[in-house]
Amino acid sequence: MRGDSLLSVERLRCWRLCRRSRLRSLRSRLLAASLTCTVLVVYVCSQDLIAGPINFPLLWGTTTPPKQVTVLIWYEPFGKRRRLGDCHMLFNVTGCHITTNRSLYQEADAIMFHHRDISDFSDLPFRRRQSSQKWIWMNFESPSHSPWLASLGGIFNWTMSYRVDSDIFMPYGFLFSKKRAKIVLPRKRKLVAWVISNWNEDHERVQYYNELRNYVEIDVYGRYGLDLKEDNIVKTVSEYKFYLAFENSLHTDYITEKLWRNAFKSNAIPIVMGPSRYNYEMFIPRSSFIHVDDFSSPRKLAMYLKHLDKNIHLYRRYFTWKKRYDVHVTSFWDEHYCTACQSVKAAGNQHRTASDLAGWFES
Ligand SMILES: *[C@@H]1O[C@H](CO)[C@@H](O)[C@H](O)[C@H]1NC(C)=O
Ligand SMILES: *[C@@H]1O[C@H](CO)[C@@H](O)[C@H](O)[C@H]1NC(C)=O
Ligand SMILES: *[C@@H]1O[C@H](CO)[C@@H](O)[C@H](O)[C@H]1NC(C)=O
């Protein structure tokens, strides 16, 4: 199933999609998947290589403006009411009407369902469902924290998640290329930081920490630790050389803001625990992070961190990528809604159903 996505590719502004031979295989699978993909991939990859847009066929005699797309948010994520942003102003996406008004059900081109808020089938608007309407299943939690999945097969048309092979790929963050620039790293004296709110002794990350702290000092922030500086994670972590970007569970492509914001935005080298190193390298340069799997034990990792602490040249090498790339951290939830709208506009009226939702998402 990996690589089977139609609409995600646009968002896959992966930092070196074209350049890595390993990704070439992903790309060729995408190319095989559909022609739509071919155009999008080539377009995304060559954006900074060729000037000017791709030629599309001219349409003569169409004077009516493009129809506005209505996207209905069925549940406000986690039950919290938010002001909806304007897609045009925020992301330069035109022709979108994003609404939470359920009275607009009939005219909605797409409906978004946030997985965590689905608790009762009877709350889903099956009655009066039109087959042209796209139901979008949206989820950013990992399979370990996504109950009910097995009962939700065959209901939704599209998936939207952090997985590359979602119909609409929406990562927690990504790198994008920028004009070459000098890197300026802030001075740092503190060594390792970790921000954690969900402390669970059974989690692999807590067990690893319990071992690691025997060999190197780690400052723990969050509900069970120190208070954040000015209540701000990036301000706090910016004083540290390393950050423990440990995910709460280990799953394909599940790489969250712990990496993109907490570590990268703070100019701290991420020490990651999550999917495999191979999986991380699909999204970020191999020399931008340390993976716990790189070391046979927490003690060996601690020795390496102390070595980097003493060797500024070696330490700085982890930031070489910053010369050419910048970090984008996805903003919940306007960016998600507007991306969905953009995908609806791009998709036309092709039909699709996510039949084995659990089998796919849990793989
Ligand atoms: C906004 O989108 C339009 C049409 O896609 C494009 O021509 C224009 O350059 C974009 N503007 C910005 C500021 O990105
Ligand atoms: C929802 O939409 C209906 C139909 O257009 C409209 O009458 C109603 O005022 C709207 N409700 C809100 C809260 O905007
Ligand atoms: C959406 O899925 C439903 C249920 O499988 C199906 O009947 C409908 O044709 C699909 N619509 C689209 C636009 O994919």
mmCIF file of C-alpha atoms and ligand atoms in Angstrom:
data_model
loop_
_atom_site.group_PDB
_atom_site.id
_atom_site.type_symbol
_atom_site.label_atom_id
_atom_site.label_comp_id
_atom_site.label_asym_id
_atom_site.label_seq_id
_atom_site.Cartn_x
_atom_site.Cartn_y
_atom_site.Cartn_z
ATOM 1 C CA MET A 1 0.000 0.000 0.000
ATOM 2 C CA ARG A 2 2.902 2.417 0.588
ATOM 3 C CA GLY A 3 3.137 4.911 -2.213
ATOM 4 C CA ASP A 4 -0.450 4.444 -3.204
ATOM 5 C CA SER A 5 -1.499 7.974 -2.493
ATOM 6 C CA LEU A 6 -2.923 10.363 -5.000
ATOM 7 C CA LEU A 7 -3.116 13.663 -3.274
ATOM 8 C CA SER A 8 -0.338 13.567 -0.805
ATOM 9 C CA VAL A 9 2.456 14.189 -3.193
ATOM 10 C CA GLU A 10 1.887 17.874 -3.412
ATOM 11 C CA ARG A 11 2.644 18.094 0.257
ATOM 12 C CA LEU A 12 5.679 15.924 -0.002
ATOM 13 C CA ARG A 13 7.977 18.837 -0.393
ATOM 14 C CA CYS A 14 10.568 16.464 0.914
ATOM 15 C CA TRP A 15 13.936 17.978 1.081
ATOM 16 C CA ARG A 16 15.603 15.752 -1.459
ATOM 17 C CA LEU A 17 12.985 13.684 -3.106
ATOM 18 C CA CYS A 18 14.779 13.879 -6.416
ATOM 19 C CA ARG A 19 18.241 13.384 -5.198
ATOM 20 C CA ARG A 20 18.261 10.273 -3.108
ATOM 21 C CA SER A 21 18.424 6.987 -4.856
ATOM 22 C CA ARG A 22 16.535 5.342 -2.051
ATOM 23 C CA LEU A 23 13.666 7.715 -2.509
ATOM 24 C CA ARG A 24 13.789 7.085 -6.187
ATOM 25 C CA SER A 25 12.177 3.758 -5.516
ATOM 26 C CA LEU A 26 9.392 5.451 -3.590
ATOM 27 C CA ARG A 27 9.053 7.864 -6.437
ATOM 28 C CA SER A 28 8.882 5.223 -9.106
ATOM 29 C CA ARG A 29 6.174 3.511 -7.132
ATOM 30 C CA LEU A 30 4.326 6.798 -6.964
ATOM 31 C CA LEU A 31 4.829 7.233 -10.660
ATOM 32 C CA ALA A 32 3.421 3.833 -11.275
ATOM 33 C CA ALA A 33 0.478 4.607 -9.031
ATOM 34 C CA SER A 34 -0.994 7.290 -11.204
ATOM 35 C CA LEU A 35 -0.429 9.874 -13.809
ATOM 36 C CA THR A 36 -1.612 12.612 -11.495
ATOM 37 C CA CYS A 37 1.311 11.751 -9.304
ATOM 38 C CA THR A 38 3.754 11.992 -12.139
ATOM 39 C CA VAL A 39 2.835 15.545 -12.814
ATOM 40 C CA LEU A 40 2.839 16.534 -9.165
ATOM 41 C CA VAL A 41 6.101 14.843 -8.313
ATOM 42 C CA VAL A 42 7.927 16.312 -11.237
ATOM 43 C CA TYR A 43 6.446 19.676 -10.463
ATOM 44 C CA VAL A 44 7.392 19.598 -6.807
ATOM 45 C CA CYS A 45 10.877 18.389 -7.529
ATOM 46 C CA SER A 46 11.669 20.823 -10.232
ATOM 47 C CA GLN A 47 10.201 23.892 -8.594
ATOM 48 C CA ASP A 48 13.609 25.326 -7.844
ATOM 49 C CA LEU A 49 15.182 23.970 -11.013
ATOM 50 C CA ILE A 50 13.010 25.320 -13.778
ATOM 51 C CA ALA A 51 11.387 28.696 -14.080
ATOM 52 C CA GLY A 52 7.734 29.033 -14.930
ATOM 53 C CA PRO A 53 4.759 26.771 -14.463
ATOM 54 C CA ILE A 54 3.967 23.529 -16.206
ATOM 55 C CA ASN A 55 1.864 23.930 -19.327
ATOM 56 C CA PHE A 56 -1.722 22.939 -18.874
ATOM 57 C CA PRO A 57 -4.130 22.681 -21.792
ATOM 58 C CA LEU A 58 -5.962 25.919 -22.444
ATOM 59 C CA LEU A 59 -9.679 25.877 -21.842
ATOM 60 C CA TRP A 60 -11.579 28.099 -24.233
ATOM 61 C CA GLY A 61 -14.943 29.619 -23.585
ATOM 62 C CA THR A 62 -15.197 29.007 -19.860
ATOM 63 C CA THR A 63 -16.101 32.293 -18.306
ATOM 64 C CA THR A 64 -17.759 31.105 -15.108
ATOM 65 C CA PRO A 65 -15.464 31.378 -12.111
ATOM 66 C CA PRO A 66 -14.421 28.078 -10.505
ATOM 67 C CA LYS A 67 -16.934 26.756 -8.044
ATOM 68 C CA GLN A 68 -16.280 27.335 -4.396
ATOM 69 C CA VAL A 69 -15.549 24.161 -2.470
ATOM 70 C CA THR A 70 -17.338 23.693 0.842
ATOM 71 C CA VAL A 71 -15.558 21.647 3.474
ATOM 72 C CA LEU A 72 -17.575 20.817 6.552
ATOM 73 C CA ILE A 73 -15.716 20.062 9.775
ATOM 74 C CA TRP A 74 -18.016 17.554 11.446
ATOM 75 C CA TYR A 75 -16.222 17.515 14.792
ATOM 76 C CA GLU A 76 -14.108 20.300 16.079
ATOM 77 C CA PRO A 77 -10.948 18.412 17.067
ATOM 78 C CA PHE A 78 -10.935 17.375 20.727
ATOM 79 C CA GLY A 79 -14.214 19.193 21.189
ATOM 80 C CA LYS A 80 -12.566 22.600 21.267
ATOM 81 C CA ARG A 81 -14.153 25.502 19.447
ATOM 82 C CA ARG A 82 -11.738 27.503 17.350
ATOM 83 C CA ARG A 83 -11.973 30.431 15.020
ATOM 84 C CA LEU A 84 -11.515 29.258 11.466
ATOM 85 C CA GLY A 85 -8.846 31.024 9.447
ATOM 86 C CA ASP A 86 -9.116 32.219 5.877
ATOM 87 C CA CYS A 87 -7.369 29.836 3.461
ATOM 88 C CA HIS A 88 -6.592 32.553 0.977
ATOM 89 C CA MET A 89 -4.997 34.856 3.490
ATOM 90 C CA LEU A 90 -3.138 32.150 5.345
ATOM 91 C CA PHE A 91 -2.007 29.791 2.593
ATOM 92 C CA ASN A 92 -2.918 31.419 -0.710
ATOM 93 C CA VAL A 93 -5.551 28.732 -1.342
ATOM 94 C CA THR A 94 -8.571 30.259 -3.012
ATOM 95 C CA GLY A 95 -12.152 29.110 -3.430
ATOM 96 C CA CYS A 96 -12.544 27.412 -0.041
ATOM 97 C CA HIS A 97 -15.457 27.652 2.284
ATOM 98 C CA ILE A 98 -14.514 25.947 5.542
ATOM 99 C CA THR A 99 -17.380 25.633 7.974
ATOM 100 C CA THR A 100 -18.529 23.844 11.092
ATOM 101 C CA ASN A 101 -22.183 24.561 10.385
ATOM 102 C CA ARG A 102 -23.851 21.165 10.055
ATOM 103 C CA SER A 103 -26.857 22.710 8.331
ATOM 104 C CA LEU A 104 -24.611 22.933 5.268
ATOM 105 C CA TYR A 105 -24.350 19.153 5.104
ATOM 106 C CA GLN A 106 -26.192 18.790 1.794
ATOM 107 C CA GLU A 107 -24.021 21.221 -0.098
ATOM 108 C CA ALA A 108 -20.690 20.188 1.412
ATOM 109 C CA ASP A 109 -18.227 18.774 -1.129
ATOM 110 C CA ALA A 110 -16.265 17.138 1.632
ATOM 111 C CA ILE A 111 -16.724 16.370 5.301
ATOM 112 C CA MET A 112 -13.827 15.981 7.692
ATOM 113 C CA PHE A 113 -14.074 13.618 10.645
ATOM 114 C CA HIS A 114 -11.433 13.853 13.337
ATOM 115 C CA HIS A 115 -10.840 10.307 14.461
ATOM 116 C CA ARG A 116 -10.491 10.951 18.178
ATOM 117 C CA ASP A 117 -13.909 12.568 18.313
ATOM 118 C CA ILE A 118 -15.809 9.723 16.686
ATOM 119 C CA SER A 119 -17.419 7.982 19.597
ATOM 120 C CA ASP A 120 -20.781 6.969 18.300
ATOM 121 C CA PHE A 121 -21.794 5.727 14.866
ATOM 122 C CA SER A 122 -25.213 7.257 15.215
ATOM 123 C CA ASP A 123 -23.524 10.634 15.153
ATOM 124 C CA LEU A 124 -22.200 10.060 11.618
ATOM 125 C CA PRO A 125 -24.517 11.499 8.940
ATOM 126 C CA PHE A 126 -25.081 8.310 6.901
ATOM 127 C CA ARG A 127 -28.653 9.230 6.124
ATOM 128 C CA ARG A 128 -28.857 11.452 3.054
ATOM 129 C CA ARG A 129 -25.220 10.747 2.156
ATOM 130 C CA GLN A 130 -24.492 11.594 -1.465
ATOM 131 C CA SER A 131 -22.016 9.441 -3.309
ATOM 132 C CA SER A 132 -20.163 12.447 -4.715
ATOM 133 C CA GLN A 133 -19.457 13.785 -1.225
ATOM 134 C CA LYS A 134 -15.992 12.983 0.078
ATOM 135 C CA TRP A 135 -15.729 11.823 3.639
ATOM 136 C CA ILE A 136 -12.264 12.440 4.984
ATOM 137 C CA TRP A 137 -10.932 10.503 7.936
ATOM 138 C CA MET A 138 -8.399 12.692 9.727
ATOM 139 C CA ASN A 139 -6.019 11.447 12.406
ATOM 140 C CA PHE A 140 -2.658 12.565 13.784
ATOM 141 C CA GLU A 141 -2.354 10.185 16.683
ATOM 142 C CA SER A 142 -0.400 6.975 16.278
ATOM 143 C CA PRO A 143 -2.156 3.581 15.974
ATOM 144 C CA SER A 144 -1.364 2.940 19.655
ATOM 145 C CA HIS A 145 -3.656 5.814 20.525
ATOM 146 C CA SER A 146 -6.335 5.304 17.889
ATOM 147 C CA PRO A 147 -9.119 3.041 19.149
ATOM 148 C CA TRP A 148 -12.123 1.896 17.054
ATOM 149 C CA LEU A 149 -10.166 1.601 13.830
ATOM 150 C CA ALA A 150 -11.321 -1.891 12.950
ATOM 151 C CA SER A 151 -14.957 -0.849 12.930
ATOM 152 C CA LEU A 152 -14.393 2.071 10.583
ATOM 153 C CA GLY A 153 -13.508 0.254 7.366
ATOM 154 C CA GLY A 154 -15.461 1.045 4.177
ATOM 155 C CA ILE A 155 -16.963 4.263 5.499
ATOM 156 C CA PHE A 156 -14.558 7.005 4.500
ATOM 157 C CA ASN A 157 -13.322 7.989 1.067
ATOM 158 C CA TRP A 158 -9.993 9.543 1.936
ATOM 159 C CA THR A 159 -7.466 9.338 4.703
ATOM 160 C CA MET A 160 -5.523 12.282 6.037
ATOM 161 C CA SER A 161 -2.660 11.673 8.421
ATOM 162 C CA TYR A 162 1.077 11.948 9.040
ATOM 163 C CA ARG A 163 1.664 8.829 6.951
ATOM 164 C CA VAL A 164 3.241 9.458 3.566
ATOM 165 C CA ASP A 165 0.833 7.016 1.950
ATOM 166 C CA SER A 166 -2.298 8.774 3.169
ATOM 167 C CA ASP A 167 -4.568 10.178 0.495
ATOM 168 C CA ILE A 168 -3.766 13.560 1.932
ATOM 169 C CA PHE A 169 -0.322 13.534 3.475
ATOM 170 C CA MET A 170 -0.025 15.967 6.327
ATOM 171 C CA PRO A 171 3.202 15.647 8.276
ATOM 172 C CA TYR A 172 3.843 17.431 11.572
ATOM 173 C CA GLY A 173 6.583 19.341 9.797
ATOM 174 C CA PHE A 174 8.964 19.276 6.874
ATOM 175 C CA LEU A 175 12.099 20.850 5.481
ATOM 176 C CA PHE A 176 11.961 23.168 2.514
ATOM 177 C CA SER A 177 14.820 24.583 0.505
ATOM 178 C CA LYS A 178 15.828 28.186 0.875
ATOM 179 C CA LYS A 179 18.513 30.459 -0.491
ATOM 180 C CA ARG A 180 21.929 29.432 0.715
ATOM 181 C CA ALA A 181 22.723 31.184 3.955
ATOM 182 C CA LYS A 182 25.331 31.173 6.676
ATOM 183 C CA ILE A 183 24.435 29.259 9.776
ATOM 184 C CA VAL A 184 24.425 31.153 13.020
ATOM 185 C CA LEU A 185 24.156 28.880 16.016
ATOM 186 C CA PRO A 186 23.353 30.318 19.413
ATOM 187 C CA ARG A 187 25.825 29.740 22.230
ATOM 188 C CA LYS A 188 24.852 26.876 24.440
ATOM 189 C CA ARG A 189 26.215 25.615 27.694
ATOM 190 C CA LYS A 190 23.554 23.196 28.876
ATOM 191 C CA LEU A 191 23.622 19.657 27.581
ATOM 192 C CA VAL A 192 20.445 17.547 27.303
ATOM 193 C CA ALA A 193 16.790 18.591 27.657
ATOM 194 C CA TRP A 194 13.572 16.632 27.541
ATOM 195 C CA VAL A 195 10.002 17.934 27.685
ATOM 196 C CA ILE A 196 7.440 15.290 28.567
ATOM 197 C CA SER A 197 3.847 15.527 29.717
ATOM 198 C CA ASN A 198 2.658 11.941 29.471
ATOM 199 C CA TRP A 199 4.917 10.036 31.872
ATOM 200 C CA ASN A 200 4.413 6.294 31.747
ATOM 201 C CA GLU A 201 6.937 3.868 33.248
ATOM 202 C CA ASP A 202 5.877 1.252 30.695
ATOM 203 C CA HIS A 203 6.836 3.442 27.760
ATOM 204 C CA GLU A 204 10.080 2.529 26.095
ATOM 205 C CA ARG A 205 11.133 6.155 26.161
ATOM 206 C CA VAL A 206 10.912 6.381 29.968
ATOM 207 C CA GLN A 207 12.860 3.155 30.381
ATOM 208 C CA TYR A 208 15.564 4.450 28.071
ATOM 209 C CA TYR A 209 15.704 7.733 29.946
ATOM 210 C CA ASN A 210 15.997 5.958 33.298
ATOM 211 C CA GLU A 211 19.097 4.234 31.999
ATOM 212 C CA LEU A 212 20.577 7.192 30.116
ATOM 213 C CA ARG A 213 20.416 9.577 33.065
ATOM 214 C CA ASN A 214 22.910 7.391 34.917
ATOM 215 C CA TYR A 215 25.597 8.522 32.513
ATOM 216 C CA VAL A 216 24.678 12.034 31.460
ATOM 217 C CA GLU A 217 22.749 14.853 33.089
ATOM 218 C CA ILE A 218 19.301 15.400 31.570
ATOM 219 C CA ASP A 219 16.997 18.285 32.476
ATOM 220 C CA VAL A 220 13.390 17.115 32.390
ATOM 221 C CA TYR A 221 10.636 19.683 31.830
ATOM 222 C CA GLY A 222 6.885 19.350 31.802
ATOM 223 C CA ARG A 223 4.244 18.151 34.171
ATOM 224 C CA TYR A 224 6.666 16.058 36.224
ATOM 225 C CA GLY A 225 9.750 18.220 35.910
ATOM 226 C CA LEU A 226 11.034 21.743 35.710
ATOM 227 C CA ASP A 227 8.927 24.672 34.547
ATOM 228 C CA LEU A 228 9.457 25.869 31.011
ATOM 229 C CA LYS A 229 11.152 29.211 30.547
ATOM 230 C CA GLU A 230 8.373 31.725 29.885
ATOM 231 C CA ASP A 231 6.108 28.760 29.261
ATOM 232 C CA ASN A 232 7.818 28.341 25.911
ATOM 233 C CA ILE A 233 9.372 25.087 24.707
ATOM 234 C CA VAL A 234 11.605 26.581 22.032
ATOM 235 C CA LYS A 235 12.948 29.266 24.396
ATOM 236 C CA THR A 236 13.689 26.583 26.945
ATOM 237 C CA VAL A 237 15.297 24.020 24.676
ATOM 238 C CA SER A 238 17.339 26.649 22.818
ATOM 239 C CA GLU A 239 19.726 26.717 25.774
ATOM 240 C CA TYR A 240 20.591 23.053 25.227
ATOM 241 C CA LYS A 241 22.853 21.236 22.813
ATOM 242 C CA PHE A 242 20.715 18.112 22.600
ATOM 243 C CA TYR A 243 17.041 17.288 22.822
ATOM 244 C CA LEU A 244 15.399 13.929 23.445
ATOM 245 C CA ALA A 245 12.826 13.732 20.643
ATOM 246 C CA PHE A 246 11.284 10.525 21.929
ATOM 247 C CA GLU A 247 7.903 9.603 20.440
ATOM 248 C CA ASN A 248 5.202 8.150 22.692
ATOM 249 C CA SER A 249 4.964 5.061 20.489
ATOM 250 C CA LEU A 250 6.947 3.683 17.583
ATOM 251 C CA HIS A 251 5.191 3.590 14.210
ATOM 252 C CA THR A 252 5.869 4.108 10.510
ATOM 253 C CA ASP A 253 6.249 7.819 9.659
ATOM 254 C CA TYR A 254 5.124 8.831 13.154
ATOM 255 C CA ILE A 255 7.481 11.764 13.658
ATOM 256 C CA THR A 256 5.917 14.627 15.540
ATOM 257 C CA GLU A 257 6.580 18.204 16.580
ATOM 258 C CA LYS A 258 9.054 16.801 19.107
ATOM 259 C CA LEU A 259 11.495 16.665 16.219
ATOM 260 C CA TRP A 260 10.379 19.572 14.040
ATOM 261 C CA ARG A 261 9.620 22.184 16.663
ATOM 262 C CA ASN A 262 11.119 21.126 19.979
ATOM 263 C CA ALA A 263 14.507 20.145 18.547
ATOM 264 C CA PHE A 264 15.001 21.713 15.106
ATOM 265 C CA LYS A 265 13.408 25.058 15.886
ATOM 266 C CA SER A 266 15.542 25.230 19.034
ATOM 267 C CA ASN A 267 18.787 24.462 17.238
ATOM 268 C CA ALA A 268 19.320 21.415 19.405
ATOM 269 C CA ILE A 269 20.501 18.134 17.915
ATOM 270 C CA PRO A 270 17.552 15.726 18.103
ATOM 271 C CA ILE A 271 18.205 12.384 19.723
ATOM 272 C CA VAL A 272 15.325 10.438 18.262
ATOM 273 C CA MET A 273 13.387 7.389 19.344
ATOM 274 C CA GLY A 274 10.598 6.485 16.954
ATOM 275 C CA PRO A 275 10.536 4.616 13.663
ATOM 276 C CA SER A 276 13.764 3.309 12.182
ATOM 277 C CA ARG A 277 16.647 5.503 11.102
ATOM 278 C CA TYR A 278 15.802 4.502 7.545
ATOM 279 C CA ASN A 279 12.311 5.948 7.995
ATOM 280 C CA TYR A 280 13.627 9.226 9.469
ATOM 281 C CA GLU A 281 16.016 9.601 6.541
ATOM 282 C CA MET A 282 13.079 9.840 4.177
ATOM 283 C CA PHE A 283 12.278 13.169 5.794
ATOM 284 C CA ILE A 284 15.517 14.666 7.090
ATOM 285 C CA PRO A 285 19.238 14.457 6.253
ATOM 286 C CA ARG A 286 21.035 11.546 7.809
ATOM 287 C CA SER A 287 23.570 13.782 9.531
ATOM 288 C CA SER A 288 20.996 16.035 11.180
ATOM 289 C CA PHE A 289 20.068 13.736 14.043
ATOM 290 C CA ILE A 290 21.192 10.977 16.383
ATOM 291 C CA HIS A 291 19.075 7.828 16.572
ATOM 292 C CA VAL A 292 19.087 5.793 19.789
ATOM 293 C CA ASP A 293 19.500 2.709 17.588
ATOM 294 C CA ASP A 294 22.879 4.037 16.473
ATOM 295 C CA PHE A 295 24.247 2.894 19.824
ATOM 296 C CA SER A 296 24.271 -0.504 21.436
ATOM 297 C CA SER A 297 23.383 0.966 24.851
ATOM 298 C CA PRO A 298 22.356 4.210 26.542
ATOM 299 C CA ARG A 299 25.814 4.305 28.113
ATOM 300 C CA LYS A 300 27.479 4.360 24.677
ATOM 301 C CA LEU A 301 25.126 7.132 23.566
ATOM 302 C CA ALA A 302 26.008 9.175 26.657
ATOM 303 C CA MET A 303 29.723 8.770 25.897
ATOM 304 C CA TYR A 304 29.140 10.035 22.376
ATOM 305 C CA LEU A 305 27.183 13.067 23.595
ATOM 306 C CA LYS A 306 30.034 14.008 25.925
ATOM 307 C CA HIS A 307 32.435 13.599 23.043
ATOM 308 C CA LEU A 308 30.375 15.974 20.879
ATOM 309 C CA ASP A 309 30.152 18.398 23.781
ATOM 310 C CA LYS A 310 33.940 18.670 23.800
ATOM 311 C CA ASN A 311 34.336 18.770 20.031
ATOM 312 C CA ILE A 312 32.637 21.842 18.605
ATOM 313 C CA HIS A 313 33.511 21.038 14.981
ATOM 314 C CA LEU A 314 31.946 17.660 15.167
ATOM 315 C CA TYR A 315 28.925 19.140 16.937
ATOM 316 C CA ARG A 316 28.436 21.822 14.320
ATOM 317 C CA ARG A 317 28.459 19.308 11.492
ATOM 318 C CA TYR A 318 24.961 18.277 12.568
ATOM 319 C CA PHE A 319 23.663 21.651 11.413
ATOM 320 C CA THR A 320 25.135 21.755 7.911
ATOM 321 C CA TRP A 321 21.672 21.224 6.451
ATOM 322 C CA LYS A 322 20.576 24.602 7.797
ATOM 323 C CA LYS A 323 22.569 26.314 5.078
ATOM 324 C CA ARG A 324 20.062 25.184 2.499
ATOM 325 C CA TYR A 325 16.901 24.166 4.325
ATOM 326 C CA ASP A 326 14.457 25.619 6.746
ATOM 327 C CA VAL A 327 11.883 23.976 8.984
ATOM 328 C CA HIS A 328 8.170 24.279 8.549
ATOM 329 C CA VAL A 329 6.057 23.262 11.536
ATOM 330 C CA THR A 330 2.499 22.480 10.530
ATOM 331 C CA SER A 331 -0.089 24.621 12.275
ATOM 332 C CA PHE A 332 -3.134 22.853 13.635
ATOM 333 C CA TRP A 333 -5.844 23.077 12.281
ATOM 334 C CA ASP A 334 -6.250 25.693 9.581
ATOM 335 C CA GLU A 335 -3.424 24.273 7.539
ATOM 336 C CA HIS A 336 -5.124 20.896 7.634
ATOM 337 C CA TYR A 337 -8.504 22.214 6.562
ATOM 338 C CA CYS A 338 -7.077 24.311 3.760
ATOM 339 C CA THR A 339 -4.929 21.456 2.499
ATOM 340 C CA ALA A 340 -7.997 19.235 2.452
ATOM 341 C CA CYS A 341 -9.868 21.869 0.470
ATOM 342 C CA GLN A 342 -7.010 22.152 -1.986
ATOM 343 C CA SER A 343 -7.064 18.387 -2.444
ATOM 344 C CA VAL A 344 -10.816 18.365 -3.036
ATOM 345 C CA LYS A 345 -10.359 20.972 -5.723
ATOM 346 C CA ALA A 346 -7.554 18.996 -7.340
ATOM 347 C CA ALA A 347 -9.240 15.612 -7.226
ATOM 348 C CA GLY A 348 -12.259 16.164 -9.436
ATOM 349 C CA ASN A 349 -14.911 13.492 -9.091
ATOM 350 C CA GLN A 350 -12.879 10.312 -8.874
ATOM 351 C CA HIS A 351 -14.320 7.821 -6.387
ATOM 352 C CA ARG A 352 -12.492 5.919 -3.728
ATOM 353 C CA THR A 353 -13.192 4.193 -0.430
ATOM 354 C CA ALA A 354 -10.731 3.441 2.368
ATOM 355 C CA SER A 355 -11.872 -0.117 2.938
ATOM 356 C CA ASP A 356 -9.233 -1.603 5.226
ATOM 357 C CA LEU A 357 -8.546 1.409 7.394
ATOM 358 C CA ALA A 358 -7.157 -0.526 10.364
ATOM 359 C CA GLY A 359 -5.058 -2.903 8.277
ATOM 360 C CA TRP A 360 -3.438 0.015 6.514
ATOM 361 C CA PHE A 361 -2.986 2.425 9.427
ATOM 362 C CA GLU A 362 -1.663 -0.206 11.809
ATOM 363 C CA SER A 363 0.815 -1.626 9.304
HETATM 364 C C1 LIG B 1 -0.827 32.509 -4.951
HETATM 365 O O1 LIG B 1 -1.324 31.555 -5.864
HETATM 366 C C2 LIG B 1 -1.402 31.999 -7.200
HETATM 367 C C3 LIG B 1 -2.142 30.961 -8.024
HETATM 368 O O2 LIG B 1 -1.785 29.653 -7.657
HETATM 369 C C4 LIG B 1 0.012 32.292 -7.700
HETATM 370 O O3 LIG B 1 -0.021 32.729 -9.038
HETATM 371 C C5 LIG B 1 0.648 33.340 -6.804
HETATM 372 O O4 LIG B 1 1.987 33.563 -7.186
HETATM 373 C C6 LIG B 1 0.603 32.921 -5.354
HETATM 374 N N1 LIG B 1 1.026 34.019 -4.505
HETATM 375 C C7 LIG B 1 1.927 33.845 -3.533
HETATM 376 C C8 LIG B 1 2.240 35.063 -2.736
HETATM 377 O O5 LIG B 1 2.459 32.790 -3.298
HETATM 378 C C1 LIG B 2 -25.876 27.603 9.447
HETATM 379 O O1 LIG B 2 -26.325 27.589 8.116
HETATM 380 C C2 LIG B 2 -27.725 27.843 7.998
HETATM 381 C C3 LIG B 2 -28.106 27.595 6.555
HETATM 382 O O2 LIG B 2 -27.325 28.378 5.685
HETATM 383 C C4 LIG B 2 -28.007 29.252 8.493
HETATM 384 O O3 LIG B 2 -29.397 29.511 8.410
HETATM 385 C C5 LIG B 2 -27.561 29.376 9.944
HETATM 386 O O4 LIG B 2 -27.698 30.700 10.380
HETATM 387 C C6 LIG B 2 -26.102 28.955 10.078
HETATM 388 N N1 LIG B 2 -25.735 28.916 11.474
HETATM 389 C C7 LIG B 2 -24.682 29.539 11.966
HETATM 390 C C8 LIG B 2 -24.434 29.379 13.419
HETATM 391 O O5 LIG B 2 -23.954 30.213 11.271
HETATM 392 C C1 LIG B 3 -17.245 7.394 -0.853
HETATM 393 O O1 LIG B 3 -17.390 6.149 -0.209
HETATM 394 C C2 LIG B 3 -18.716 5.643 -0.269
HETATM 395 C C3 LIG B 3 -18.782 4.403 0.612
HETATM 396 O O2 LIG B 3 -17.946 3.420 0.154
HETATM 397 C C4 LIG B 3 -19.057 5.376 -1.717
HETATM 398 O O3 LIG B 3 -20.376 4.893 -1.824
HETATM 399 C C5 LIG B 3 -18.917 6.675 -2.518
HETATM 400 O O4 LIG B 3 -19.121 6.445 -3.893
HETATM 401 C C6 LIG B 3 -17.559 7.281 -2.329
HETATM 402 N N1 LIG B 3 -17.527 8.592 -2.929
HETATM 403 C C7 LIG B 3 -16.418 9.142 -3.418
HETATM 404 C C8 LIG B 3 -16.557 10.530 -3.960
HETATM 405 O O5 LIG B 3 -15.324 8.594 -3.434
#
